[in-house]
Amino acid sequence: MVNQAIVILDIFGTAVFAISGVLVASKRRMDLFGALVLATVTAIGGGTIRDMALGLTPVFWVDQGIYLWVIVITSLASIALLNNFPTPPKWMLPVADAIGMAVFVAIGANKTLLVDSSMIVAVMMGVVTACGGGMIRDVLANQVPLVLQREIYATACIAGGIVWAIAVQLGFNLTLVTGLCVFTALVIRLVAIRYHLSLPRLGTTRMGE
């Protein structure tokens, strides 16, 4: 049951991140191929980096083609909806991205249990899984990656990962651990979006000073 729940969450996160990729493509006025590319890299980019870093090859979507089908079907459905509603609400992209991010933090951290890595590696893999695809998406869309701006994004991922690690050390079952991680990351991100919270920017200095 636990493994089944994690797989369902993983597929759900894949679909949500694919939608966020399509929304960015729509915002940048890309064509169908561009939308599919952004949807794909957003949905599986972070997980691909994670699996390669952990030595879990072939990566997950090569063995399980359902992820690619989820991306294609979700993307085409999203594109069809955008054709009827060409201007989606402003909140849709950040909220969709936040949900996918929170789910992928937990998925990335849980994946490290397969290789018996340390807790700090688990937190890092959660962040990579959640942020990697979005960073690739933003670079391809010719914009500064969201995670590198003032937005509280990676911070929410780290917080969710830390909660995951603490819950694992306390011996909670994996379902509860996953739920706590997703809840923590999602709430922090949504609160940051709602109240426009951000981290302070670094001050600019002149070379040689």
Coordinates of N, CA and C in Angstrom, one line a residue:
M1 N 0.8 -1.2 0.0 CA 0.0 0.0 0.0 C 0.9 1.3 0.0
V2 N 2.0 1.2 0.8 CA 2.8 2.4 0.9 C 3.5 2.7 -0.5
N3 N 4.0 1.6 -1.1 CA 4.7 1.8 -2.4 C 3.7 2.3 -3.4
Q4 N 2.5 1.7 -3.4 CA 1.4 2.1 -4.3 C 1.1 3.6 -4.2
A5 N 1.0 4.1 -2.9 CA 0.7 5.5 -2.7 C 1.8 6.4 -3.2
I6 N 3.0 5.9 -3.0 CA 4.2 6.7 -3.5 C 4.2 6.8 -5.0
V7 N 3.9 5.7 -5.7 CA 3.8 5.7 -7.2 C 2.7 6.6 -7.6
I8 N 1.5 6.6 -7.0 CA 0.4 7.5 -7.3 C 0.8 9.0 -7.2
L9 N 1.5 9.3 -6.0 CA 2.0 10.6 -5.8 C 3.0 11.0 -6.9
D10 N 3.9 10.1 -7.3 CA 4.9 10.4 -8.3 C 4.2 10.7 -9.6
I11 N 3.2 9.9 -10.0 CA 2.5 10.2 -11.3 C 1.8 11.5 -11.2
F12 N 1.1 11.8 -10.0 CA 0.4 13.0 -9.9 C 1.4 14.2 -10.0
G13 N 2.5 14.1 -9.3 CA 3.5 15.2 -9.4 C 4.0 15.4 -10.9
T14 N 4.2 14.3 -11.6 CA 4.6 14.3 -13.0 C 3.6 15.1 -13.8
A15 N 2.3 14.8 -13.6 CA 1.3 15.5 -14.3 C 1.2 17.0 -14.0
V16 N 1.3 17.3 -12.8 CA 1.2 18.7 -12.3 C 2.4 19.5 -12.9
F17 N 3.6 18.9 -12.8 CA 4.8 19.6 -13.4 C 4.7 19.7 -14.9
A18 N 4.1 18.7 -15.5 CA 3.9 18.8 -17.0 C 3.0 20.0 -17.3
I19 N 2.0 20.2 -16.5 CA 1.1 21.3 -16.7 C 1.8 22.6 -16.5
S20 N 2.7 22.7 -15.5 CA 3.4 24.0 -15.3 C 4.3 24.3 -16.5
G21 N 4.9 23.2 -17.1 CA 5.7 23.4 -18.3 C 4.9 24.0 -19.4
V22 N 3.7 23.4 -19.6 CA 2.8 23.9 -20.7 C 2.4 25.4 -20.4
L23 N 2.2 25.7 -19.2 CA 1.8 27.1 -18.8 C 2.9 28.1 -19.1
V24 N 4.1 27.7 -18.8 CA 5.3 28.5 -19.1 C 5.4 28.7 -20.6
A25 N 5.3 27.6 -21.4 CA 5.4 27.6 -22.8 C 4.3 28.5 -23.4
S26 N 3.1 28.5 -22.8 CA 2.0 29.4 -23.3 C 2.4 30.8 -23.0
K27 N 3.0 31.1 -21.9 CA 3.3 32.4 -21.5 C 4.4 33.0 -22.5
R28 N 5.3 32.1 -22.9 CA 6.4 32.5 -23.8 C 6.0 32.3 -25.3
R29 N 4.7 32.0 -25.5 CA 4.1 31.9 -26.9 C 4.9 30.9 -27.7
M30 N 5.2 29.7 -27.2 CA 5.9 28.6 -27.9 C 4.8 27.8 -28.7
D31 N 5.4 27.0 -29.6 CA 4.5 26.1 -30.4 C 4.2 24.8 -29.7
L32 N 3.5 23.9 -30.3 CA 3.2 22.6 -29.7 C 4.4 21.8 -29.3
F33 N 5.4 21.8 -30.1 CA 6.7 21.0 -29.8 C 7.4 21.7 -28.6
G34 N 7.4 23.0 -28.6 CA 8.0 23.7 -27.5 C 7.3 23.4 -26.2
A35 N 6.0 23.4 -26.2 CA 5.2 23.0 -25.0 C 5.5 21.6 -24.5
L36 N 5.6 20.7 -25.4 CA 5.9 19.3 -25.0 C 7.3 19.2 -24.5
V37 N 8.2 19.9 -25.0 CA 9.6 19.8 -24.5 C 9.7 20.4 -23.1
L38 N 9.0 21.6 -22.9 CA 9.1 22.2 -21.5 C 8.3 21.3 -20.5
A39 N 7.2 20.7 -21.0 CA 6.5 19.8 -20.1 C 7.3 18.6 -19.7
T40 N 8.0 18.0 -20.6 CA 8.8 16.9 -20.4 C 10.0 17.1 -19.4
V41 N 10.8 18.2 -19.7 CA 11.9 18.5 -18.9 C 11.5 18.9 -17.5
T42 N 10.4 19.6 -17.4 CA 9.9 20.0 -16.0 C 9.5 18.8 -15.2
A43 N 8.8 17.8 -15.9 CA 8.3 16.7 -15.2 C 9.3 15.6 -14.8
I44 N 10.3 15.4 -15.6 CA 11.2 14.3 -15.4 C 12.7 14.8 -15.3
G45 N 13.0 16.1 -15.5 CA 14.3 16.6 -15.4 C 15.0 16.3 -14.1
G46 N 14.3 16.8 -13.0 CA 14.9 16.6 -11.7 C 15.1 15.2 -11.3
G47 N 14.1 14.3 -11.6 CA 14.2 12.9 -11.2 C 15.3 12.2 -12.0
T48 N 15.5 12.7 -13.2 CA 16.6 12.1 -14.0 C 18.0 12.4 -13.4
I49 N 18.1 13.7 -13.0 CA 19.4 14.1 -12.3 C 19.6 13.3 -11.1
R50 N 18.5 13.1 -10.3 CA 18.5 12.4 -9.0 C 19.0 10.9 -9.2
D51 N 18.3 10.2 -10.2 CA 18.6 8.8 -10.4 C 20.1 8.7 -10.9
M52 N 20.6 9.6 -11.7 CA 21.9 9.5 -12.2 C 22.9 9.7 -11.1
A53 N 22.6 10.7 -10.2 CA 23.5 11.0 -9.0 C 23.5 9.8 -8.1
L54 N 22.4 9.1 -7.9 CA 22.3 8.0 -7.0 C 22.8 6.7 -7.6
G55 N 23.1 6.7 -8.9 CA 23.5 5.5 -9.6 C 22.4 4.5 -9.9
L56 N 21.1 5.0 -9.9 CA 20.0 4.2 -10.2 C 19.7 4.3 -11.7
T57 N 20.4 3.4 -12.5 CA 20.2 3.4 -13.9 C 19.8 2.1 -14.4
P58 N 19.0 2.0 -15.5 CA 18.5 3.2 -16.2 C 17.5 4.0 -15.4
V59 N 17.4 5.3 -15.7 CA 16.6 6.2 -14.9 C 15.1 5.7 -15.0
F60 N 14.3 6.2 -14.1 CA 13.0 5.7 -13.8 C 12.1 5.7 -15.1
W61 N 12.1 6.7 -15.9 CA 11.2 6.8 -17.0 C 11.6 5.9 -18.2
V62 N 12.8 5.4 -18.2 CA 13.2 4.5 -19.2 C 12.6 3.1 -18.9
D63 N 12.6 2.7 -17.6 CA 12.0 1.5 -17.3 C 10.5 1.5 -17.2
Q64 N 10.0 2.7 -16.9 CA 8.5 2.8 -16.7 C 8.0 3.9 -17.7
G65 N 7.6 3.5 -18.8 CA 7.1 4.4 -19.9 C 5.8 5.1 -19.5
I66 N 5.2 4.7 -18.5 CA 3.9 5.4 -18.1 C 4.1 6.9 -17.8
Y67 N 5.3 7.2 -17.3 CA 5.6 8.6 -17.0 C 5.6 9.5 -18.3
L68 N 6.1 9.0 -19.4 CA 6.1 9.7 -20.7 C 4.7 9.8 -21.2
W69 N 3.9 8.7 -21.0 CA 2.5 8.8 -21.5 C 1.7 9.8 -20.6
V70 N 2.0 9.9 -19.3 CA 1.3 10.9 -18.5 C 1.6 12.3 -18.9
I71 N 2.9 12.5 -19.3 CA 3.3 13.8 -19.7 C 2.6 14.2 -21.1
V72 N 2.6 13.3 -22.0 CA 2.0 13.6 -23.3 C 0.5 13.8 -23.2
I73 N -0.2 13.0 -22.5 CA -1.6 13.1 -22.3 C -2.0 14.4 -21.6
T74 N -1.3 14.6 -20.5 CA -1.5 15.8 -19.7 C -1.2 17.1 -20.5
S75 N -0.1 17.1 -21.2 CA 0.2 18.2 -22.0 C -0.8 18.5 -23.0
L76 N -1.2 17.5 -23.8 CA -2.2 17.7 -24.9 C -3.5 18.2 -24.3
A77 N -3.9 17.7 -23.1 CA -5.2 18.1 -22.5 C -5.0 19.6 -22.1
S78 N -3.9 19.9 -21.5 CA -3.7 21.3 -21.1 C -3.7 22.3 -22.2
I79 N -3.0 21.9 -23.3 CA -3.0 22.7 -24.5 C -4.4 22.9 -25.1
A80 N -5.2 21.9 -25.1 CA -6.6 22.0 -25.6 C -7.4 23.0 -24.7
L81 N -7.2 22.9 -23.4 CA -7.9 23.8 -22.5 C -7.4 25.3 -22.7
L82 N -6.1 25.4 -22.9 CA -5.6 26.8 -23.1 C -6.1 27.4 -24.4
N83 N -6.4 26.5 -25.4 CA -6.9 27.1 -26.7 C -8.3 27.7 -26.4
N84 N -9.0 27.1 -25.5 CA -10.4 27.6 -25.1 C -10.3 28.8 -24.1
F85 N -9.3 28.7 -23.2 CA -9.1 29.7 -22.2 C -7.6 30.2 -22.3
P86 N -7.3 31.0 -23.3 CA -5.9 31.4 -23.6 C -5.2 32.2 -22.5
T87 N -6.0 32.8 -21.6 CA -5.3 33.5 -20.5 C -5.7 32.9 -19.1
P88 N -4.9 31.9 -18.7 CA -5.2 31.3 -17.4 C -5.0 32.2 -16.3
P89 N -5.7 32.0 -15.1 CA -5.5 32.9 -14.0 C -4.1 33.0 -13.5
K90 N -3.7 34.1 -13.0 CA -2.3 34.3 -12.6 C -1.8 33.4 -11.6
W91 N -2.7 32.9 -10.7 CA -2.3 32.0 -9.6 C -2.1 30.6 -10.1
M92 N -2.6 30.2 -11.3 CA -2.5 28.9 -11.7 C -1.1 28.3 -11.8
L93 N -0.2 29.0 -12.4 CA 1.1 28.5 -12.6 C 1.9 28.3 -11.3
P94 N 1.9 29.3 -10.4 CA 2.6 29.2 -9.2 C 2.0 28.1 -8.2
V95 N 0.7 28.0 -8.2 CA 0.1 27.0 -7.4 C 0.3 25.6 -7.9
A96 N 0.2 25.4 -9.3 CA 0.5 24.1 -9.9 C 2.0 23.7 -9.6
D97 N 2.8 24.7 -9.8 CA 4.2 24.4 -9.5 C 4.5 24.1 -8.1
A98 N 3.8 24.7 -7.2 CA 4.0 24.4 -5.7 C 3.6 23.0 -5.4
I99 N 2.5 22.6 -5.9 CA 2.0 21.2 -5.6 C 3.0 20.2 -6.2
G100 N 3.4 20.4 -7.4 CA 4.4 19.4 -8.0 C 5.7 19.5 -7.2
M101 N 6.1 20.6 -6.8 CA 7.4 20.8 -6.0 C 7.3 20.0 -4.7
A102 N 6.2 20.2 -4.0 CA 6.1 19.5 -2.7 C 6.0 18.0 -2.8
V103 N 5.3 17.5 -3.8 CA 5.3 16.1 -4.0 C 6.6 15.5 -4.4
F104 N 7.4 16.2 -5.2 CA 8.7 15.7 -5.7 C 9.7 15.8 -4.6
V105 N 9.6 16.7 -3.6 CA 10.6 16.7 -2.5 C 10.5 15.3 -1.8
A106 N 9.3 14.9 -1.5 CA 9.1 13.6 -0.8 C 9.5 12.4 -1.7
I107 N 9.2 12.5 -2.9 CA 9.6 11.4 -3.8 C 11.1 11.3 -3.9
G108 N 11.8 12.4 -4.1 CA 13.2 12.4 -4.2 C 13.9 11.9 -2.9
A109 N 13.4 12.3 -1.7 CA 13.9 11.9 -0.5 C 13.7 10.4 -0.3
N110 N 12.5 9.9 -0.6 CA 12.1 8.5 -0.4 C 13.0 7.6 -1.3
K111 N 13.4 8.1 -2.5 CA 14.2 7.3 -3.4 C 15.5 7.0 -2.9
T112 N 16.1 7.9 -2.0 CA 17.4 7.6 -1.4 C 17.4 6.4 -0.5
L113 N 16.2 6.0 0.0 CA 16.1 4.9 0.9 C 16.6 3.6 0.1
L114 N 16.5 3.6 -1.2 CA 16.9 2.5 -2.0 C 18.4 2.2 -2.0
V115 N 19.1 3.3 -1.7 CA 20.6 3.2 -1.8 C 21.2 3.4 -0.4
D116 N 20.4 3.5 0.7 CA 20.9 3.6 2.0 C 21.8 4.8 2.2
S117 N 21.5 6.0 1.6 CA 22.3 7.2 1.7 C 21.9 7.9 3.1
S118 N 22.8 8.8 3.4 CA 22.6 9.6 4.7 C 21.4 10.5 4.5
M119 N 21.0 11.1 5.7 CA 19.8 12.0 5.7 C 20.1 13.3 4.9
I120 N 21.3 13.8 5.0 CA 21.6 15.0 4.3 C 21.6 14.8 2.8
V121 N 22.0 13.6 2.3 CA 21.9 13.3 0.9 C 20.4 13.2 0.5
A122 N 19.6 12.6 1.4 CA 18.2 12.5 1.1 C 17.5 13.9 0.9
V123 N 17.9 14.8 1.8 CA 17.3 16.1 1.7 C 17.8 16.8 0.4
M124 N 19.1 16.6 0.1 CA 19.6 17.2 -1.2 C 18.9 16.6 -2.4
M125 N 18.6 15.3 -2.4 CA 18.0 14.6 -3.5 C 16.5 15.1 -3.6
G126 N 15.9 15.4 -2.5 CA 14.6 15.9 -2.5 C 14.6 17.3 -3.2
V127 N 15.5 18.1 -2.9 CA 15.6 19.4 -3.5 C 15.9 19.3 -5.0
V128 N 16.8 18.5 -5.4 CA 17.2 18.3 -6.8 C 16.0 17.8 -7.6
T129 N 15.2 16.8 -7.0 CA 14.1 16.3 -7.7 C 13.0 17.4 -7.9
A130 N 12.8 18.2 -6.9 CA 11.8 19.2 -6.9 C 12.2 20.4 -7.8
C131 N 13.5 20.8 -7.8 CA 13.9 22.0 -8.4 C 14.6 21.8 -9.8
G132 N 15.2 20.6 -10.0 CA 16.0 20.4 -11.2 C 15.2 20.6 -12.5
G133 N 14.0 20.0 -12.6 CA 13.2 20.2 -13.8 C 12.8 21.6 -14.1
G134 N 12.4 22.3 -13.0 CA 11.9 23.7 -13.2 C 13.1 24.6 -13.6
M135 N 14.3 24.3 -13.1 CA 15.4 25.1 -13.5 C 15.7 24.9 -15.0
I136 N 15.7 23.7 -15.5 CA 15.9 23.4 -16.9 C 14.8 24.1 -17.7
R137 N 13.6 24.0 -17.3 CA 12.4 24.6 -18.0 C 12.6 26.1 -18.1
D138 N 13.0 26.8 -17.0 CA 13.2 28.2 -17.1 C 14.3 28.6 -18.0
V139 N 15.4 27.9 -17.9 CA 16.6 28.2 -18.8 C 16.1 28.1 -20.3
L140 N 15.4 27.0 -20.6 CA 14.9 26.9 -22.0 C 13.9 27.9 -22.4
A141 N 13.2 28.5 -21.4 CA 12.2 29.5 -21.7 C 12.9 30.9 -21.6
N142 N 14.2 30.9 -21.5 CA 15.0 32.2 -21.5 C 14.6 33.1 -20.4
Q143 N 14.5 32.5 -19.2 CA 14.2 33.4 -18.0 C 15.0 32.8 -16.8
V144 N 15.3 33.7 -15.9 CA 16.0 33.3 -14.7 C 15.3 32.3 -13.9
P145 N 15.9 31.1 -13.6 CA 15.2 30.1 -12.9 C 14.5 30.6 -11.6
L146 N 13.3 30.2 -11.4 CA 12.5 30.7 -10.2 C 13.3 30.4 -8.9
V147 N 14.0 29.3 -8.8 CA 14.6 28.9 -7.6 C 15.8 29.8 -7.3
L148 N 16.3 30.5 -8.3 CA 17.5 31.4 -8.1 C 17.1 32.8 -7.8
Q149 N 15.8 33.1 -7.8 CA 15.4 34.5 -7.5 C 15.0 34.6 -6.1
R150 N 14.3 35.7 -5.7 CA 14.0 36.0 -4.3 C 12.9 35.0 -3.8
E151 N 12.2 34.3 -4.7 CA 11.1 33.5 -4.2 C 11.6 32.4 -3.2
I152 N 10.7 32.2 -2.2 CA 11.0 31.1 -1.2 C 10.5 29.8 -1.9
Y153 N 11.5 29.2 -2.5 CA 11.2 28.0 -3.3 C 12.1 26.8 -2.8
A154 N 13.4 26.9 -3.0 CA 14.3 25.9 -2.5 C 14.2 25.8 -1.0
T155 N 14.0 27.0 -0.4 CA 13.9 27.0 1.1 C 12.7 26.1 1.5
A156 N 11.6 26.1 0.8 CA 10.5 25.3 1.2 C 10.8 23.8 0.9
C157 N 11.6 23.5 -0.1 CA 12.0 22.2 -0.4 C 12.9 21.7 0.8
I158 N 13.9 22.5 1.2 CA 14.8 22.1 2.2 C 14.0 21.8 3.5
A159 N 13.1 22.7 3.8 CA 12.2 22.5 5.1 C 11.5 21.2 5.0
G160 N 10.9 20.9 3.8 CA 10.2 19.7 3.7 C 11.1 18.5 3.8
G161 N 12.3 18.6 3.3 CA 13.3 17.5 3.4 C 13.7 17.3 4.8
I162 N 13.9 18.4 5.6 CA 14.3 18.2 7.0 C 13.2 17.6 7.8
V163 N 12.0 18.0 7.5 CA 10.9 17.3 8.2 C 10.9 15.8 7.9
W164 N 11.1 15.5 6.6 CA 11.1 14.1 6.2 C 12.2 13.3 7.0
A165 N 13.4 13.9 7.1 CA 14.5 13.3 7.7 C 14.2 13.1 9.2
I166 N 13.7 14.1 9.9 CA 13.3 13.9 11.3 C 12.3 12.9 11.5
A167 N 11.3 12.8 10.6 CA 10.2 11.8 10.8 C 10.8 10.4 10.6
V168 N 11.7 10.3 9.6 CA 12.3 8.9 9.4 C 13.1 8.5 10.6
Q169 N 13.9 9.4 11.2 CA 14.7 9.1 12.4 C 13.8 8.8 13.6
L170 N 12.6 9.4 13.6 CA 11.7 9.0 14.7 C 11.0 7.7 14.5
G171 N 11.1 7.1 13.4 CA 10.6 5.8 13.1 C 9.1 5.8 12.6
F172 N 8.7 7.0 12.1 CA 7.3 7.0 11.6 C 7.2 6.2 10.3
N173 N 6.0 5.7 10.0 CA 5.8 4.9 8.8 C 6.0 5.8 7.6
L174 N 6.3 5.2 6.5 CA 6.6 6.0 5.3 C 5.5 6.8 4.7
T175 N 4.2 6.4 4.9 CA 3.1 7.1 4.5 C 3.0 8.4 5.3
L176 N 3.2 8.4 6.6 CA 3.1 9.6 7.4 C 4.3 10.5 7.1
V177 N 5.5 9.9 6.9 CA 6.7 10.6 6.6 C 6.5 11.5 5.3
T178 N 6.0 10.8 4.3 CA 5.7 11.4 3.0 C 4.7 12.5 3.2
G179 N 3.6 12.3 3.9 CA 2.6 13.3 4.1 C 3.1 14.5 4.8
L180 N 3.9 14.3 5.8 CA 4.4 15.5 6.6 C 5.4 16.3 5.7
C181 N 6.2 15.6 4.9 CA 7.1 16.3 4.0 C 6.3 17.2 3.0
V182 N 5.4 16.5 2.3 CA 4.6 17.3 1.3 C 3.8 18.4 1.9
F183 N 3.2 18.2 3.1 CA 2.5 19.3 3.8 C 3.3 20.4 4.1
T184 N 4.5 20.2 4.7 CA 5.4 21.2 5.1 C 5.9 22.1 3.9
A185 N 6.4 21.4 2.9 CA 6.9 22.1 1.7 C 5.8 22.9 1.0
L186 N 4.6 22.3 0.9 CA 3.5 23.0 0.2 C 3.0 24.2 1.0
V187 N 2.8 24.1 2.3 CA 2.3 25.2 3.1 C 3.3 26.4 3.0
I188 N 4.6 26.1 3.2 CA 5.5 27.2 3.2 C 5.5 27.9 1.8
R189 N 5.5 27.1 0.8 CA 5.5 27.7 -0.6 C 4.2 28.5 -0.8
L190 N 3.0 28.0 -0.5 CA 1.8 28.7 -0.7 C 1.7 29.9 0.1
V191 N 2.1 29.9 1.4 CA 2.1 31.1 2.2 C 3.1 32.2 1.6
A192 N 4.2 31.7 1.1 CA 5.1 32.7 0.4 C 4.5 33.3 -0.8
I193 N 3.7 32.5 -1.6 CA 3.1 33.1 -2.7 C 2.0 34.0 -2.3
R194 N 1.2 33.6 -1.3 CA 0.0 34.4 -0.9 C 0.5 35.8 -0.3
Y195 N 1.5 35.8 0.5 CA 1.9 37.0 1.1 C 3.2 37.7 0.5
H196 N 3.6 37.1 -0.6 CA 4.7 37.7 -1.4 C 6.0 37.7 -0.5
L197 N 6.2 36.6 0.2 CA 7.4 36.5 1.0 C 8.6 36.2 0.2
S198 N 9.7 36.7 0.5 CA 10.9 36.4 -0.2 C 12.2 36.5 0.6
L199 N 13.3 35.9 0.2 CA 14.5 36.0 0.9 C 15.2 37.4 0.4
P200 N 16.0 37.9 1.3 CA 16.7 39.2 0.9 C 17.7 38.9 -0.2
R201 N 17.9 39.9 -1.1 CA 18.8 39.8 -2.1 C 20.2 40.2 -1.7
L202 N 21.3 39.6 -2.3 CA 22.6 40.0 -2.0 C 22.9 41.4 -2.5
G203 N 23.6 42.2 -1.7 CA 24.0 43.5 -2.1 C 25.0 43.5 -3.2
T204 N 25.0 44.5 -4.1 CA 26.0 44.6 -5.2 C 27.2 45.3 -4.7
T205 N 28.4 44.8 -5.1 CA 29.6 45.4 -4.8 C 30.5 45.6 -6.0
R206 N 31.4 46.6 -6.0 CA 32.2 46.8 -7.1 C 33.5 45.9 -7.0
M207 N 33.9 45.4 -8.1 CA 35.1 44.6 -8.2 C 36.3 45.3 -7.6
G208 N 37.0 44.7 -6.7 CA 38.2 45.3 -6.1 C 38.0 45.9 -4.8
E209 N 36.7 46.0 -4.4 CA 36.4 46.6 -3.1 C 36.3 45.6 -2.0

